[in-house]
Tab-separated table of C-alpha atoms and ligand atoms in Angstrom:
chain	number	residue	atom	x	y	z
A	21	MET	CA	99.718	-41.470	-126.829
A	22	ASN	CA	100.454	-45.000	-127.984
A	23	LEU	CA	100.695	-46.995	-124.770
A	24	ASP	CA	102.570	-49.823	-126.495
A	25	ASP	CA	105.542	-47.487	-127.017
A	26	TYR	CA	106.121	-47.529	-123.268
A	27	ARG	CA	108.122	-50.394	-121.795
A	28	GLY	CA	110.224	-50.985	-118.680
A	29	VAL	CA	110.041	-50.309	-114.962
A	30	TRP	CA	111.982	-47.335	-113.562
A	31	VAL	CA	112.964	-46.372	-110.035
A	32	PHE	CA	114.178	-42.905	-109.057
A	33	ILE	CA	117.355	-43.466	-107.048
A	34	GLU	CA	117.677	-40.571	-104.657
A	35	GLN	CA	121.076	-39.490	-103.377
A	36	LYS	CA	122.080	-36.762	-100.973
A	37	GLU	CA	125.619	-35.423	-100.953
A	38	GLY	CA	126.727	-38.466	-102.934
A	39	VAL	CA	125.156	-41.001	-100.557
A	40	LEU	CA	122.286	-43.170	-101.782
A	41	LEU	CA	119.082	-43.076	-99.771
A	42	GLU	CA	117.894	-46.511	-98.719
A	43	VAL	CA	114.423	-45.963	-100.132
A	44	GLY	CA	115.624	-46.099	-103.752
A	45	LEU	CA	117.283	-49.436	-103.100
A	46	GLU	CA	114.144	-50.695	-101.341
A	47	LEU	CA	112.033	-49.725	-104.360
A	48	LEU	CA	114.290	-51.769	-106.622
A	49	ALA	CA	112.892	-54.846	-104.834
A	50	ALA	CA	109.323	-53.859	-105.751
A	51	GLY	CA	110.460	-52.835	-109.223
A	52	ARG	CA	112.224	-56.172	-109.731
A	53	ASP	CA	108.991	-58.033	-109.047
A	54	LEU	CA	107.001	-55.839	-111.456
A	55	ALA	CA	109.692	-55.982	-114.173
A	56	ASP	CA	109.966	-59.775	-113.942
A	57	LYS	CA	106.193	-60.168	-114.241
A	58	LEU	CA	106.109	-57.849	-117.266
A	59	GLU	CA	109.311	-59.370	-118.696
A	60	VAL	CA	110.998	-56.003	-119.053
A	61	GLU	CA	114.130	-54.298	-117.740
A	62	LEU	CA	114.366	-52.707	-114.328
A	63	CYS	CA	116.117	-49.347	-114.605
A	64	GLY	CA	117.383	-46.888	-112.008
A	65	VAL	CA	117.477	-43.145	-112.636
A	66	LEU	CA	120.367	-41.425	-110.901
A	67	LEU	CA	120.943	-37.675	-111.004
A	68	GLY	CA	123.671	-35.635	-109.342
A	69	ASP	CA	127.230	-34.419	-109.631
A	70	GLN	CA	130.018	-37.026	-109.617
A	71	VAL	CA	127.575	-39.822	-108.826
A	72	LYS	CA	128.446	-42.384	-111.496
A	73	SER	CA	130.369	-44.571	-109.043
A	74	LEU	CA	127.088	-45.196	-107.175
A	75	THR	CA	125.765	-47.310	-110.055
A	76	LYS	CA	127.602	-50.391	-108.703
A	77	THR	CA	125.407	-50.402	-105.575
A	78	ILE	CA	122.290	-49.925	-107.716
A	79	PHE	CA	123.085	-52.967	-109.866
A	80	GLU	CA	123.867	-55.037	-106.774
A	81	ALA	CA	120.440	-54.060	-105.426
A	82	GLY	CA	118.630	-55.447	-108.490
A	83	ALA	CA	118.703	-52.967	-111.415
A	84	ASP	CA	119.507	-54.087	-114.981
A	85	LYS	CA	120.277	-50.611	-116.280
A	86	VAL	CA	120.947	-47.183	-114.792
A	87	TYR	CA	120.297	-43.876	-116.556
A	88	VAL	CA	122.801	-41.403	-115.138
A	89	ILE	CA	122.958	-37.662	-115.575
A	90	ASP	CA	126.102	-36.355	-113.943
A	91	ASP	CA	126.240	-32.566	-114.005
A	92	PRO	CA	127.121	-29.817	-111.501
A	93	VAL	CA	123.667	-28.236	-111.986
A	94	LEU	CA	122.224	-31.402	-110.453
A	95	GLN	CA	124.473	-31.415	-107.390
A	96	LEU	CA	121.653	-30.253	-105.123
A	97	TYR	CA	118.008	-31.140	-105.573
A	98	ARG	CA	115.992	-28.436	-107.283
A	99	THR	CA	112.538	-29.071	-108.716
A	100	GLU	CA	113.402	-27.090	-111.821
A	101	THR	CA	116.513	-29.026	-112.895
A	102	TYR	CA	115.429	-32.466	-111.716
A	103	MET	CA	112.036	-32.127	-113.410
A	104	MET	CA	113.726	-31.102	-116.679
A	105	ALA	CA	116.196	-33.975	-116.526
A	106	VAL	CA	113.651	-36.662	-115.618
A	107	GLY	CA	111.061	-35.254	-118.040
A	108	ASP	CA	113.585	-35.503	-120.897
A	109	LEU	CA	114.484	-39.087	-119.949
A	110	VAL	CA	110.822	-40.116	-119.800
A	111	ARG	CA	110.074	-38.553	-123.184
A	112	LYS	CA	113.089	-40.224	-124.765
A	113	TYR	CA	113.013	-43.720	-123.238
A	114	LYS	CA	109.305	-44.110	-122.363
A	115	PRO	CA	109.030	-46.258	-119.224
A	116	GLU	CA	105.658	-47.838	-118.439
A	117	ILE	CA	106.002	-47.726	-114.641
A	118	PHE	CA	108.023	-45.234	-112.582
A	119	LEU	CA	108.444	-45.475	-108.779
A	120	TYR	CA	109.720	-42.757	-106.437
A	121	GLY	CA	110.407	-42.759	-102.684
A	122	ALA	CA	107.848	-40.720	-100.749
A	123	THR	CA	110.574	-38.485	-99.313
A	124	SER	CA	110.241	-34.690	-99.458
A	125	ASN	CA	112.258	-34.553	-102.679
A	126	GLY	CA	110.756	-37.737	-104.142
A	127	LYS	CA	107.197	-36.465	-103.647
A	128	ASP	CA	108.096	-33.059	-105.026
A	129	LEU	CA	109.798	-34.520	-108.089
A	130	ALA	CA	107.120	-37.119	-108.850
A	131	SER	CA	104.341	-34.530	-108.815
A	132	ALA	CA	106.405	-32.115	-110.936
A	133	VAL	CA	107.195	-34.852	-113.479
A	134	ALA	CA	103.512	-35.837	-113.601
A	135	THR	CA	102.625	-32.284	-114.649
A	136	GLU	CA	105.560	-32.148	-117.081
A	137	VAL	CA	104.802	-35.377	-118.980
A	138	LEU	CA	101.049	-35.343	-118.272
A	139	CYS	CA	100.500	-38.606	-116.452
A	140	GLY	CA	98.864	-39.713	-113.203
A	141	LEU	CA	100.528	-40.308	-109.837
A	142	THR	CA	99.445	-42.402	-106.852
A	143	ALA	CA	100.841	-40.990	-103.613
A	144	ASP	CA	101.874	-43.067	-100.589
A	145	THR	CA	101.311	-46.451	-102.196
A	146	THR	CA	101.591	-49.308	-99.726
A	147	LEU	CA	100.944	-52.328	-101.984
A	148	MET	CA	101.835	-52.857	-105.623
A	149	ASP	CA	101.056	-55.378	-108.303
A	150	VAL	CA	100.527	-55.512	-112.021
A	151	ASN	CA	97.869	-56.891	-114.336
A	152	VAL	CA	100.207	-58.485	-116.841
A	153	ASP	CA	97.615	-59.016	-119.600
A	154	LYS	CA	96.604	-55.351	-119.607
A	155	ARG	CA	100.048	-54.122	-118.498
A	156	LEU	CA	98.249	-52.086	-115.828
A	157	PHE	CA	100.072	-51.094	-112.668
A	158	GLU	CA	97.918	-51.608	-109.564
A	159	ALA	CA	98.881	-49.140	-106.845
A	160	SER	CA	97.000	-49.623	-103.578
A	161	ARG	CA	96.841	-47.197	-100.687
A	162	PRO	CA	94.555	-46.492	-97.723
A	163	ALA	CA	91.667	-44.198	-98.669
A	164	PHE	CA	88.648	-42.564	-97.011
A	165	GLY	CA	90.433	-42.131	-93.708
A	166	GLY	CA	92.087	-45.493	-94.024
A	167	ASN	CA	88.840	-47.452	-93.808
A	168	ILE	CA	89.375	-49.061	-97.191
A	169	MET	CA	92.308	-49.879	-99.432
A	170	ALA	CA	91.864	-48.255	-102.846
A	171	THR	CA	93.607	-49.716	-105.878
A	172	ILE	CA	94.375	-46.930	-108.302
A	173	LEU	CA	94.873	-47.547	-112.022
A	174	CYS	CA	96.117	-45.198	-114.673
A	175	LYS	CA	94.625	-46.605	-117.847
A	176	LYS	CA	95.231	-43.920	-120.460
A	177	HIS	CA	98.547	-42.302	-119.700
A	178	ARG	CA	102.131	-43.395	-119.309
A	179	PRO	CA	104.245	-43.758	-117.312
A	180	GLN	CA	102.148	-45.105	-114.449
A	181	MET	CA	103.764	-43.424	-111.438
A	182	ALA	CA	103.658	-43.873	-107.679
A	183	THR	CA	105.428	-42.710	-104.547
A	184	ILE	CA	106.145	-45.262	-101.828
A	185	ARG	CA	107.247	-44.442	-98.310
A	186	PRO	CA	110.627	-45.504	-96.951
A	187	LYS	CA	110.568	-48.844	-95.088
A	188	VAL	CA	107.390	-50.151	-96.721
A	189	ILE	CA	109.413	-52.495	-98.983
A	190	LYS	CA	112.238	-54.749	-97.847
A	191	ARG	CA	115.456	-54.514	-99.894
A	192	LEU	CA	116.601	-57.512	-101.902
A	193	PRO	CA	119.742	-59.185	-100.595
A	194	VAL	CA	122.832	-57.525	-102.086
A	195	GLU	CA	124.254	-59.501	-105.027
A	196	PRO	CA	127.971	-58.694	-104.963
A	197	GLY	CA	129.462	-58.306	-108.437
A	198	ARG	CA	126.086	-58.050	-110.172
A	199	SER	CA	126.362	-55.462	-112.936
A	200	GLY	CA	124.383	-53.922	-115.776
A	201	GLU	CA	124.316	-51.229	-118.395
A	202	VAL	CA	125.044	-47.594	-117.615
A	203	VAL	CA	123.361	-45.120	-119.976
A	204	GLU	CA	124.872	-41.662	-119.648
A	205	GLU	CA	122.624	-38.776	-120.571
A	206	PHE	CA	122.973	-35.000	-120.393
A	207	ILE	CA	120.999	-32.005	-119.239
A	208	ASP	CA	120.986	-29.092	-121.626
A	209	VAL	CA	120.906	-26.140	-119.234
A	210	ARG	CA	123.407	-23.664	-117.817
A	211	GLU	CA	123.388	-22.503	-114.211
A	212	GLU	CA	122.908	-18.851	-115.265
A	213	ASP	CA	119.685	-19.723	-117.122
A	214	LEU	CA	118.040	-21.237	-114.055
A	215	LYS	CA	115.417	-19.411	-112.036
A	216	THR	CA	116.182	-21.139	-108.736
A	217	LYS	CA	119.521	-20.653	-106.963
A	218	VAL	CA	120.673	-22.341	-103.801
A	219	VAL	CA	121.977	-19.453	-101.726
A	220	ARG	CA	122.695	-21.208	-98.456
A	221	ILE	CA	121.980	-24.564	-96.812
A	222	VAL	CA	120.869	-24.374	-93.197
A	223	LYS	CA	120.967	-27.742	-91.480
A	224	ASP	CA	118.359	-28.429	-88.812
A	225	THR	CA	120.320	-29.157	-85.675
A	226	LYS	CA	117.228	-30.038	-83.604
A	227	LYS	CA	117.644	-33.568	-82.297
A	228	SER	CA	114.929	-35.389	-84.170
A	229	VAL	CA	113.297	-38.665	-83.287
A	230	ASN	CA	114.658	-41.231	-85.724
A	231	LEU	CA	111.872	-43.787	-85.572
A	232	GLU	CA	112.474	-45.003	-89.131
A	233	GLU	CA	115.876	-46.412	-88.256
A	234	ALA	CA	114.965	-47.735	-84.779
A	235	SER	CA	115.468	-51.440	-84.036
A	236	VAL	CA	113.214	-51.455	-80.996
A	237	ILE	CA	110.185	-49.191	-80.517
A	238	VAL	CA	107.969	-48.936	-77.483
A	239	SER	CA	104.791	-47.150	-78.458
A	240	ALA	CA	102.064	-45.564	-76.333
A	241	GLY	CA	98.357	-45.414	-77.140
A	242	LYS	CA	95.390	-43.683	-75.555
A	243	GLY	CA	95.149	-46.540	-73.040
A	244	ILE	CA	98.055	-44.966	-71.133
A	245	LYS	CA	95.628	-42.081	-70.347
A	246	ASP	CA	97.966	-39.157	-69.609
A	247	GLU	CA	101.502	-37.817	-69.080
A	248	LYS	CA	101.969	-40.083	-66.063
A	249	GLY	CA	101.155	-43.152	-68.139
A	250	PHE	CA	103.411	-41.875	-70.899
A	251	ALA	CA	106.289	-41.529	-68.421
A	252	MET	CA	105.737	-45.188	-67.495
A	253	VAL	CA	106.056	-46.199	-71.179
A	254	LYS	CA	109.090	-43.947	-71.579
A	255	GLU	CA	110.801	-45.713	-68.696
A	256	LEU	CA	110.365	-49.062	-70.432
A	257	ALA	CA	111.689	-47.548	-73.673
A	258	GLU	CA	114.723	-46.119	-71.902
A	259	THR	CA	115.395	-49.435	-70.201
A	260	LEU	CA	115.477	-51.160	-73.595
A	261	ASN	CA	117.359	-48.258	-75.193
A	262	ALA	CA	114.387	-48.197	-77.571
A	263	SER	CA	112.777	-45.325	-79.449
A	264	LEU	CA	109.466	-43.973	-78.284
A	265	GLY	CA	106.446	-44.145	-80.594
A	266	ALA	CA	102.839	-43.076	-80.139
A	267	SER	CA	99.415	-43.301	-81.702
A	268	ARG	CA	97.809	-40.206	-83.182
A	269	ASP	CA	95.420	-39.901	-80.242
A	270	VAL	CA	98.345	-39.543	-77.861
A	271	VAL	CA	99.920	-36.896	-80.096
A	272	GLU	CA	96.618	-35.043	-80.447
A	273	ALA	CA	96.167	-35.087	-76.677
A	274	GLY	CA	99.418	-33.099	-76.511
A	275	ILE	CA	101.191	-35.851	-74.569
A	276	CYS	CA	104.071	-36.044	-77.065
A	277	SER	CA	105.161	-34.385	-80.302
A	278	HIS	CA	104.130	-35.422	-83.821
A	279	ASP	CA	107.581	-36.779	-84.692
A	280	HIS	CA	106.752	-39.769	-82.436
A	281	GLN	CA	103.555	-40.611	-84.348
A	282	VAL	CA	103.447	-43.982	-86.076
A	283	GLY	CA	100.937	-44.572	-88.845
A	284	GLN	CA	99.338	-43.303	-91.982
A	285	THR	CA	99.839	-39.632	-91.132
A	286	GLY	CA	102.936	-40.319	-89.088
A	287	ILE	CA	105.980	-42.457	-89.753
A	288	THR	CA	106.188	-45.951	-91.227
A	289	VAL	CA	108.431	-48.124	-89.080
A	290	THR	CA	109.893	-51.616	-89.432
A	291	PRO	CA	111.777	-52.312	-86.202
A	292	LYS	CA	112.860	-55.750	-85.041
A	293	VAL	CA	110.564	-55.327	-82.030
A	294	TYR	CA	107.472	-53.108	-81.678
A	295	ILE	CA	105.781	-53.003	-78.280
A	296	ALA	CA	102.303	-51.434	-78.483
A	297	ILE	CA	100.946	-50.358	-75.098
A	298	GLY	CA	97.284	-49.332	-74.875
A	299	ILE	CA	96.939	-49.018	-78.657
A	300	SER	CA	93.698	-50.306	-80.183
A	301	GLY	CA	95.191	-51.064	-83.612
A	302	ALA	CA	93.166	-48.818	-85.932
A	303	ILE	CA	94.041	-49.417	-89.590
A	304	GLN	CA	95.741	-46.009	-89.775
A	305	HIS	CA	98.112	-47.116	-87.015
A	306	LEU	CA	98.596	-50.640	-88.363
A	307	VAL	CA	99.733	-49.464	-91.816
A	308	GLY	CA	102.631	-47.734	-90.110
A	309	MET	CA	103.948	-50.665	-88.062
A	310	GLN	CA	102.550	-53.964	-89.329
A	311	ASN	CA	105.801	-54.894	-91.099
A	312	SER	CA	107.723	-54.943	-87.806
A	313	ASP	CA	109.509	-58.266	-87.284
A	314	LEU	CA	108.001	-58.905	-83.858
A	315	ILE	CA	104.938	-57.142	-82.458
A	316	ILE	CA	104.005	-57.365	-78.789
A	317	ALA	CA	100.717	-55.770	-77.722
A	318	ILE	CA	99.391	-54.971	-74.263
A	319	ASN	CA	95.698	-54.172	-74.088
A	320	THR	CA	92.826	-54.767	-71.670
A	321	ASP	CA	90.422	-55.520	-74.518
A	322	PRO	CA	90.845	-59.067	-75.898
A	323	ASP	CA	89.025	-57.993	-79.072
A	324	ALA	CA	91.314	-55.050	-79.812
A	325	PRO	CA	92.379	-55.243	-83.492
A	326	ILE	CA	96.039	-54.822	-82.514
A	327	PHE	CA	95.982	-58.490	-81.422
A	328	GLN	CA	95.333	-59.496	-85.062
A	329	ALA	CA	98.670	-57.978	-86.018
A	330	ALA	CA	100.572	-58.967	-82.861
A	331	HIS	CA	102.828	-62.016	-82.525
A	332	TYR	CA	102.465	-61.895	-78.737
A	333	GLY	CA	99.467	-60.427	-76.934
A	334	ILE	CA	99.196	-59.565	-73.253
A	335	ILE	CA	95.576	-59.027	-72.213
A	336	ALA	CA	96.118	-56.941	-69.112
A	337	ASP	CA	96.142	-53.498	-67.595
A	338	ALA	CA	99.159	-51.602	-68.933
A	339	PHE	CA	99.542	-49.875	-65.568
A	340	GLU	CA	100.202	-53.241	-63.952
A	341	VAL	CA	102.198	-54.955	-66.686
A	342	THR	CA	104.463	-52.160	-67.944
A	343	PRO	CA	106.282	-51.508	-64.631
A	344	LEU	CA	106.693	-55.288	-64.203
A	345	LEU	CA	108.264	-55.543	-67.672
A	346	THR	CA	110.501	-52.570	-66.965
A	347	SER	CA	111.854	-54.036	-63.755
A	348	ALA	CA	112.202	-57.512	-65.298
A	349	PHE	CA	114.233	-56.057	-68.197
A	350	GLN	CA	116.277	-53.895	-65.855
A	351	GLU	CA	117.116	-57.017	-63.890
A	352	ALA	CA	117.883	-59.107	-66.979
A	353	LEU	CA	119.948	-56.379	-68.618
A	354	LYS	CA	122.231	-56.122	-65.613
A	355	GLU	CA	123.675	-59.297	-67.059
A	356	PRO	CA	123.606	-58.825	-70.868
A	357	SER	CA	124.066	-62.523	-71.645
A	358	LYS	CA	120.643	-63.224	-70.100
A	359	SER	CA	118.811	-60.816	-72.351
A	360	SER	CA	117.632	-61.890	-75.753
A	361	LEU	CA	116.665	-58.302	-76.607
A	362	ALA	CA	120.171	-57.139	-75.833
A	363	LYS	CA	121.473	-59.725	-78.260
A	364	GLN	CA	118.965	-58.802	-80.962
A	365	ASP	CA	121.054	-56.069	-82.353
A	366	GLU	CA	124.701	-55.818	-83.073
A	367	GLU	CA	124.345	-52.050	-83.490
A	368	GLY	CA	124.128	-51.801	-79.704
A	369	VAL	CA	120.523	-50.729	-79.680
A	370	THR	CA	119.781	-52.555	-76.450
A	371	SER	CA	123.249	-52.748	-74.994
A	372	HIS	CA	122.331	-51.531	-71.511
A	373	GLY	CA	123.983	-52.875	-68.425
B	421	LIG	P1	92.083	-45.870	-78.909
B	421	LIG	O1	91.550	-46.318	-80.204
B	421	LIG	O2	91.204	-45.050	-78.025
B	421	LIG	O3	92.577	-47.179	-78.126
B	421	LIG	C1	93.003	-47.178	-76.826
B	421	LIG	C2	93.206	-48.630	-76.466
B	421	LIG	O4	93.743	-48.723	-75.159
B	421	LIG	C3	91.929	-49.465	-76.480
B	421	LIG	O5	92.095	-50.592	-77.308
B	421	LIG	C4	91.721	-49.880	-75.024
B	421	LIG	O6	91.188	-51.202	-74.908
B	421	LIG	C5	93.133	-49.833	-74.512
B	421	LIG	N1	93.252	-49.568	-73.078
B	421	LIG	C6	92.494	-48.737	-72.314
B	421	LIG	N2	92.934	-48.731	-71.051
B	421	LIG	C7	93.976	-49.608	-71.009
B	421	LIG	C8	94.840	-50.053	-69.964
B	421	LIG	N3	94.752	-49.577	-68.714
B	421	LIG	N4	95.784	-50.954	-70.276
B	421	LIG	C9	95.907	-51.458	-71.545
B	421	LIG	N5	95.114	-51.073	-72.555
B	421	LIG	C10	94.158	-50.151	-72.288
B	421	LIG	N6	96.265	-43.051	-85.818
B	421	LIG	C11	97.564	-43.342	-85.613
B	421	LIG	O7	97.941	-43.934	-84.603
B	421	LIG	N7	98.491	-42.948	-86.549
B	421	LIG	C12	98.178	-42.282	-87.677
B	421	LIG	O8	99.059	-41.945	-88.465
B	421	LIG	C13	96.799	-41.992	-87.900
B	421	LIG	N8	96.411	-41.370	-89.031
B	421	LIG	C14	95.076	-41.164	-89.252
B	421	LIG	C15	94.666	-40.585	-90.458
B	421	LIG	C16	93.318	-40.397	-90.701
B	421	LIG	C17	92.905	-39.788	-92.021
B	421	LIG	C18	92.370	-40.768	-89.734
B	421	LIG	C19	90.914	-40.584	-89.997
B	421	LIG	C20	92.763	-41.328	-88.537
B	421	LIG	C21	94.110	-41.520	-88.269
B	421	LIG	N9	94.550	-42.076	-87.059
B	421	LIG	C22	95.859	-42.373	-86.902
B	421	LIG	C23	93.624	-42.287	-85.925
B	421	LIG	C24	93.155	-43.708	-85.784
B	421	LIG	O9	91.986	-43.895	-86.550
B	421	LIG	C25	92.808	-44.035	-84.308
B	421	LIG	O10	91.869	-43.088	-83.861
B	421	LIG	C26	94.020	-43.987	-83.387
B	421	LIG	O11	95.076	-44.761	-83.900
B	421	LIG	C27	93.601	-44.563	-82.039
B	421	LIG	O12	94.638	-44.370	-81.132
B	421	LIG	P2	94.753	-45.322	-79.870
B	421	LIG	O13	94.857	-46.727	-80.309
B	421	LIG	O14	95.853	-44.751	-79.047
B	421	LIG	O15	93.406	-44.995	-79.077
């Protein structure tokens, strides 16, 4: 493999039922930075059926070029077809760096492509940079239980690939009217030749906790002790019309379900406000919430690491402070104009009262 044949930064732009997932657009921001440093093009890769019109949004989010394969066999995600299509593109156009969202499909595709084109893959990357002289992509992620950040290099194979979780990167501001080059490619396969068939789609109707999209999160840690303490935190969350988060210890104690867990093995969140109650601030928790716009922590221990990440710290017993906050917000929210939190969000996230 001649590494010098490989140039350009690529981002897999995931779509579902013709709607772009935010994560692809977020990754264009990271890709833009890498491409500018390497002085190469930033390219999106878009697969699907009747998806070409989505390229406009991809250019406005920072791409210079979009490789599109528009074919009915790509309407729904299947490892088999997507791996073939992306593998062919990689072999033909030879990108040096290729980023994917760490969604279920993104992770599945990235690992399949890595086996198809024989290259490495860094999963769940949280920080990215590039050594321009050596053209080496530096993908960093928590390792050894999150106690250290490991920077992973792929020196001998191309492309250098990574998955990145949704919400880790902030999107670039939309540039209306920005455009670029569309490269249309084809997949040489017929439906009847494929091994995998989509027989039926069963949508999960269970009401899930949508922490990723939440504007305000109130999160409980082991300092809340038990179900009674959790109910106290829940009351504050309900008052603020906020979503309810938790540390892993709270989840493991059976106090709430895993879909509330914030952190390395939970969900990465970037709300406008994150209130951490009785959470120590272990690195595995911090990596999941440290990009929140405003972090407020309540903890009895003044040395708790959460205070390093917090913008406001309340050194106090959560059992005293939380009910006081709840009643103060309830009072303030009776008259919405008095509440800054209520005004935070035009989407009505805190529009109580
Ligand atoms: P603790 O660390 O026990 O902290 C409790 C805090 O409450 C303390 O700071 C204490 O001072 C304070 N407190 C006690 N009483 C009160 C009171 N009355 N009022 C106010 N404060 C009080 N953790 C996650 O959260 N998310 C993850 O995704 C995650 N993934 C992990 C992955 C791996 C591979 C490993 C090894 C660990 C992971 N962890 C994760 C666990 C993590 O290391 C910590 O153990 C966990 O985050 C601690 O949870 P905590 O802060 O609730 O509990």
